């Protein structure tokens, strides 16, 4: 049997495993009996028989014992995937094949760029059940096994940046509202060398930090708002007063004009006697 015919019998999975901030793509190519593994450019390539994922749904956990000795004790959770044409799996669609659903902006599997508000479009998506048509399957390590995976679980990559928001810093260090969070940011201050060769350090700017200056600015904004409200009320009262005066003057002028008109009409209606 030729290589192309041999590969056409089997199919491939690409499993994306993530532990914390580290993500490594693992290529799984199904094979009937043989099993081999090697590490190349940070990728783990396995040739094995992977029917353990068939008929499993998204968010379902799968034991790693069926993948080989290296994965003994590991537990993976299925997070999604897509087929060979790139159509993604959608949670809640209980079918192993494709379906065409009316989707609107904001729903998974449909970005909705350039659409009107409330407009729905019919899009092709895959069900949440794993089948042999998939080419990419995303997994997350739920439980670590007996052995470390080279390049995946044997190394730790610390987080380069900590939180910036004051409330999240308090949550990270279990602080109360009375504690000062500014000194705790120095625990993840980063030291580096500039292009000119000088040593410098950098820490994130704390956002939403409540200080006496911010409280003073808030009081100033509230006082300014009260001044604007009082000025608007005074202007409205003055306008109403002026409007009432103008209406009164208009009524007086109209009454005077009507009185003059009546006097002229009465004078014209009286008979004139010739001497």
Short mmCIF file of C-alpha atoms in Angstrom, two decimals:
data_model
loop_
_atom_site.label_atom_id
_atom_site.label_comp_id
_atom_site.label_asym_id
_atom_site.label_seq_id
_atom_site.Cartn_x
_atom_site.Cartn_y
_atom_site.Cartn_z
CA UNK A 1 0.00 0.00 0.00
CA UNK A 2 1.41 3.42 -0.93
CA UNK A 3 1.91 6.20 1.54
CA UNK A 4 -0.85 8.38 0.10
CA UNK A 5 -3.31 5.49 0.15
CA UNK A 6 -2.24 4.67 3.72
CA UNK A 7 -2.73 8.22 4.90
CA UNK A 8 -6.08 8.47 3.14
CA UNK A 9 -7.40 5.66 5.36
CA UNK A 10 -6.61 7.48 8.57
CA UNK A 11 -7.25 11.05 9.62
CA UNK A 12 -5.45 13.56 11.78
CA UNK A 13 -6.33 15.52 14.84
CA UNK A 14 -4.60 18.62 16.10
CA UNK A 15 -5.12 18.97 19.80
CA UNK A 16 -4.40 22.27 21.41
CA UNK A 17 -3.40 21.72 25.01
CA UNK A 18 -3.08 24.63 27.36
CA UNK A 19 -1.78 24.74 30.90
CA UNK A 20 -1.98 28.18 32.45
CA UNK A 21 -0.40 30.58 29.96
CA UNK A 22 1.37 27.88 27.93
CA UNK A 23 -0.15 26.46 24.76
CA UNK A 24 1.32 23.70 22.65
CA UNK A 25 -0.30 22.12 19.62
CA UNK A 26 -0.18 18.36 19.53
CA UNK A 27 -0.69 16.58 16.24
CA UNK A 28 -2.38 13.21 16.63
CA UNK A 29 -2.42 10.97 13.58
CA UNK A 30 -4.44 7.81 14.02
CA UNK A 31 -2.78 4.48 13.50
CA UNK A 32 -3.98 0.98 14.12
CA UNK A 33 -1.20 -0.60 16.12
CA UNK A 34 2.01 1.42 16.07
CA UNK A 35 2.82 4.23 18.46
CA UNK A 36 5.76 6.63 18.27
CA UNK A 37 6.47 10.16 19.47
CA UNK A 38 9.08 12.80 18.96
CA UNK A 39 9.60 16.46 19.78
CA UNK A 40 10.28 18.90 16.96
CA UNK A 41 10.25 22.73 17.27
CA UNK A 42 8.15 22.63 20.44
CA UNK A 43 5.48 20.39 18.90
CA UNK A 44 4.68 16.88 20.09
CA UNK A 45 3.76 14.59 17.23
CA UNK A 46 2.05 11.31 18.05
CA UNK A 47 1.00 8.43 15.83
CA UNK A 48 -1.67 6.45 17.66
CA UNK A 49 -5.21 5.18 17.55
CA UNK A 50 -7.49 7.92 18.91
CA UNK A 51 -11.01 6.57 18.88
CA UNK A 52 -11.26 7.63 22.52
CA UNK A 53 -12.53 11.03 21.35
CA UNK A 54 -15.29 9.73 19.07
CA UNK A 55 -18.90 10.47 20.10
CA UNK A 56 -17.71 12.78 22.88
CA UNK A 57 -19.22 16.23 23.33
CA UNK A 58 -17.77 19.64 24.07
CA UNK A 59 -16.95 20.12 27.79
CA UNK A 60 -16.73 16.35 28.25
CA UNK A 61 -13.62 14.95 29.93
CA UNK A 62 -11.52 12.24 28.29
CA UNK A 63 -8.88 10.08 29.96
CA UNK A 64 -5.42 10.30 28.45
CA UNK A 65 -4.63 6.62 29.07
CA UNK A 66 -5.88 5.76 25.58
CA UNK A 67 -3.32 8.12 24.02
CA UNK A 68 -0.28 6.25 25.30
CA UNK A 69 2.02 5.77 28.25
CA UNK A 70 3.16 9.39 28.21
CA UNK A 71 -0.38 10.57 28.91
CA UNK A 72 -1.16 8.06 31.66
CA UNK A 73 -3.09 9.80 34.41
CA UNK A 74 -3.90 12.88 32.36
CA UNK A 75 -7.48 14.06 31.97
CA UNK A 76 -8.41 16.30 29.05
CA UNK A 77 -11.52 18.41 28.49
CA UNK A 78 -12.82 18.98 24.97
CA UNK A 79 -13.21 22.71 24.28
CA UNK A 80 -14.06 22.72 20.57
CA UNK A 81 -12.65 22.10 17.14
CA UNK A 82 -13.26 22.47 13.42
CA UNK A 83 -13.41 20.24 10.38
CA UNK A 84 -11.21 20.13 7.28
CA UNK A 85 -13.11 23.00 5.66
CA UNK A 86 -12.75 25.20 8.75
CA UNK A 87 -16.31 25.08 10.08
CA UNK A 88 -16.21 25.28 13.90
CA UNK A 89 -18.03 23.19 16.48
CA UNK A 90 -20.87 24.90 18.34
CA UNK A 91 -21.93 24.08 21.87
CA UNK A 92 -25.53 22.96 22.24
CA UNK A 93 -25.96 21.54 18.72
CA UNK A 94 -26.36 17.80 19.40
CA UNK A 95 -25.25 16.39 16.06
CA UNK A 96 -21.94 15.07 14.73
CA UNK A 97 -22.37 16.75 11.32
CA UNK A 98 -22.98 20.19 9.91
CA UNK A 99 -26.14 22.24 10.27
CA UNK A 100 -27.17 25.67 8.99
CA UNK A 101 -28.41 27.93 11.76
CA UNK A 102 -29.77 31.47 11.86
CA UNK A 103 -27.16 33.36 13.86
CA UNK A 104 -27.00 36.97 14.95
CA UNK A 105 -24.10 39.15 15.98
CA UNK A 106 -22.49 38.11 19.25
CA UNK A 107 -23.30 34.41 19.11
CA UNK A 108 -20.44 31.90 18.91
CA UNK A 109 -19.30 30.85 15.42
CA UNK A 110 -20.56 34.14 13.91
CA UNK A 111 -18.68 37.40 14.21
CA UNK A 112 -21.30 39.46 12.38
CA UNK A 113 -19.06 42.22 11.03
CA UNK A 114 -20.82 44.64 8.70
CA UNK A 115 -24.31 43.50 9.68
CA UNK A 116 -27.25 45.61 10.71
CA UNK A 117 -28.51 45.60 14.27
CA UNK A 118 -30.63 42.52 14.82
CA UNK A 119 -29.85 41.06 11.40
CA UNK A 120 -29.50 37.27 11.31
CA UNK A 121 -27.66 35.21 8.74
CA UNK A 122 -27.75 31.49 8.11
CA UNK A 123 -24.30 29.99 8.71
CA UNK A 124 -22.90 26.47 8.58
CA UNK A 125 -21.58 25.12 11.88
CA UNK A 126 -20.71 21.69 13.21
CA UNK A 127 -22.39 20.00 16.12
CA UNK A 128 -20.77 19.57 19.51
CA UNK A 129 -20.19 15.82 19.01
CA UNK A 130 -16.73 14.69 17.87
CA UNK A 131 -16.70 12.74 14.61
CA UNK A 132 -14.14 11.50 12.10
CA UNK A 133 -14.60 14.59 9.90
CA UNK A 134 -12.72 16.85 12.30
CA UNK A 135 -9.20 18.01 11.61
CA UNK A 136 -8.65 20.20 14.69
CA UNK A 137 -9.72 19.39 18.25
CA UNK A 138 -9.00 21.78 21.12
CA UNK A 139 -8.25 20.20 24.51
CA UNK A 140 -7.44 21.58 27.95
CA UNK A 141 -5.50 19.67 30.59
CA UNK A 142 -7.79 19.25 33.59
CA UNK A 143 -5.62 16.87 35.61
CA UNK A 144 -1.89 16.35 35.34
CA UNK A 145 -0.68 12.80 34.96
CA UNK A 146 2.30 10.85 36.22
CA UNK A 147 4.85 12.01 33.65
CA UNK A 148 5.72 15.49 32.46
CA UNK A 149 5.24 16.35 28.81
CA UNK A 150 8.46 17.80 27.35
CA UNK A 151 7.96 21.44 26.52
CA UNK A 152 4.48 21.55 28.01
CA UNK A 153 4.28 20.72 31.71
CA UNK A 154 7.96 20.51 32.65
CA UNK A 155 8.58 24.26 32.30
CA UNK A 156 6.91 27.26 33.90
CA UNK A 157 6.51 30.63 32.26
CA UNK A 158 5.80 33.33 34.85
CA UNK A 159 3.35 36.07 34.07
CA UNK A 160 5.25 39.13 32.94
CA UNK A 161 2.56 41.61 33.94
CA UNK A 162 0.35 41.74 36.99
CA UNK A 163 -3.04 43.38 37.39
CA UNK A 164 -3.44 47.14 37.02
CA UNK A 165 -6.86 47.73 38.56
CA UNK A 166 -6.79 48.51 42.27
CA UNK A 167 -9.64 46.16 43.12
CA UNK A 168 -7.94 43.26 41.34
CA UNK A 169 -4.65 43.99 43.12
CA UNK A 170 -6.53 43.81 46.43
CA UNK A 171 -8.07 40.54 45.35
CA UNK A 172 -4.67 39.13 44.36
CA UNK A 173 -2.99 40.00 47.68
CA UNK A 174 -6.13 39.60 49.84
CA UNK A 175 -6.10 43.24 50.97
CA UNK A 176 -8.79 45.37 52.55
CA UNK A 177 -9.95 48.80 51.43
CA UNK A 178 -7.81 50.47 54.07
CA UNK A 179 -4.54 48.90 52.81
CA UNK A 180 -2.32 50.81 50.41
CA UNK A 181 -1.96 48.87 47.16
CA UNK A 182 0.86 51.00 45.73
CA UNK A 183 3.62 49.16 47.56
CA UNK A 184 2.32 45.76 46.47
CA UNK A 185 2.79 46.62 42.79
CA UNK A 186 6.54 46.57 43.37
CA UNK A 187 6.39 42.80 43.87
CA UNK A 188 6.01 42.37 40.11
CA UNK A 189 8.04 45.40 39.08
CA UNK A 190 10.05 44.55 35.97
CA UNK A 191 13.72 45.49 35.67
CA UNK A 192 15.31 45.91 32.26
CA UNK A 193 18.14 47.62 30.42
CA UNK A 194 17.39 50.46 28.01
CA UNK A 195 18.93 50.90 24.58
CA UNK A 196 21.42 53.37 26.00
CA UNK A 197 22.60 50.79 28.53
CA UNK A 198 20.94 52.25 31.61
CA UNK A 199 19.14 50.02 34.06
CA UNK A 200 15.51 50.89 34.62
CA UNK A 201 12.44 49.39 36.21
CA UNK A 202 8.81 49.60 35.25
CA UNK A 203 5.60 48.83 37.12
CA UNK A 204 2.04 49.10 35.84
CA UNK A 205 0.11 52.27 36.52
CA UNK A 206 -2.62 51.58 39.03
CA UNK A 207 -6.05 52.39 37.68
CA UNK A 208 -9.12 53.32 39.77
CA UNK A 209 -6.92 54.08 42.75
CA UNK A 210 -8.76 56.08 45.42
CA UNK A 211 -6.48 58.78 46.89
CA UNK A 212 -7.17 62.10 48.67
CA UNK A 213 -6.48 63.88 45.38
CA UNK A 214 -9.04 61.80 43.48
CA UNK A 215 -11.58 62.40 46.25
CA UNK A 216 -10.86 66.14 46.07
CA UNK A 217 -11.39 66.09 42.31
CA UNK A 218 -14.63 64.18 42.77
CA UNK A 219 -15.86 66.74 45.29
CA UNK A 220 -14.90 69.50 42.86
CA UNK A 221 -16.85 67.83 40.06
CA UNK A 222 -19.90 67.46 42.30
CA UNK A 223 -19.66 71.11 43.43
CA UNK A 224 -19.32 72.27 39.82
CA UNK A 225 -22.36 70.22 38.87
CA UNK A 226 -24.37 71.76 41.72
CA UNK A 227 -23.33 75.23 40.56
CA UNK A 228 -24.46 74.45 37.03
CA UNK A 229 -27.81 73.15 38.30
CA UNK A 230 -28.34 76.25 40.48
CA UNK A 231 -27.38 78.56 37.61
CA UNK A 232 -29.77 76.74 35.27
CA UNK A 233 -32.60 77.10 37.79
CA UNK A 234 -31.87 80.81 38.28
CA UNK A 235 -31.74 81.40 34.52
CA UNK A 236 -35.00 79.50 34.06
CA UNK A 237 -36.71 81.55 36.79
CA UNK A 238 -35.43 84.80 35.29
CA UNK A 239 -36.62 83.72 31.86
CA UNK A 240 -40.08 82.86 33.18
CA UNK A 241 -40.25 86.24 34.93
CA UNK A 242 -39.24 88.07 31.76
CA UNK A 243 -41.68 86.02 29.71
CA UNK A 244 -44.54 86.86 32.09
CA UNK A 245 -43.64 90.55 31.87
CA UNK A 246 -43.60 90.45 28.07
CA UNK A 247 -46.96 88.66 27.97
CA UNK A 248 -48.44 91.24 30.37
CA UNK A 249 -47.18 94.11 28.21
CA UNK A 250 -48.57 92.41 25.11
CA UNK A 251 -51.99 92.01 26.75
CA UNK A 252 -51.99 95.66 27.86
CA UNK A 253 -51.12 96.87 24.36
CA UNK A 254 -53.85 94.72 22.87
CA UNK A 255 -56.43 95.94 25.37
CA UNK A 256 -55.47 99.57 24.61
CA UNK A 257 -55.75 98.97 20.86
CA UNK A 258 -59.14 97.32 21.30
CA UNK A 259 -60.35 100.24 23.45
CA UNK A 260 -59.27 102.76 20.81
CA UNK A 261 -60.97 100.71 18.11
CA UNK A 262 -64.22 100.58 20.08
CA UNK A 263 -64.14 104.33 20.67
CA UNK A 264 -63.67 105.00 16.96
CA UNK A 265 -66.52 102.66 16.06
CA UNK A 266 -68.82 104.25 18.63
CA UNK A 267 -67.95 107.73 17.37
CA UNK A 268 -68.63 106.70 13.77
CA UNK A 269 -71.99 105.14 14.66
CA UNK A 270 -73.43 108.31 16.31
CA UNK A 271 -75.66 110.41 13.88
CA UNK A 272 -74.47 113.93 13.12
CA UNK A 273 -77.19 116.73 13.13
CA UNK A 274 -76.68 119.62 10.77
CA UNK A 275 -77.29 123.06 12.22
#
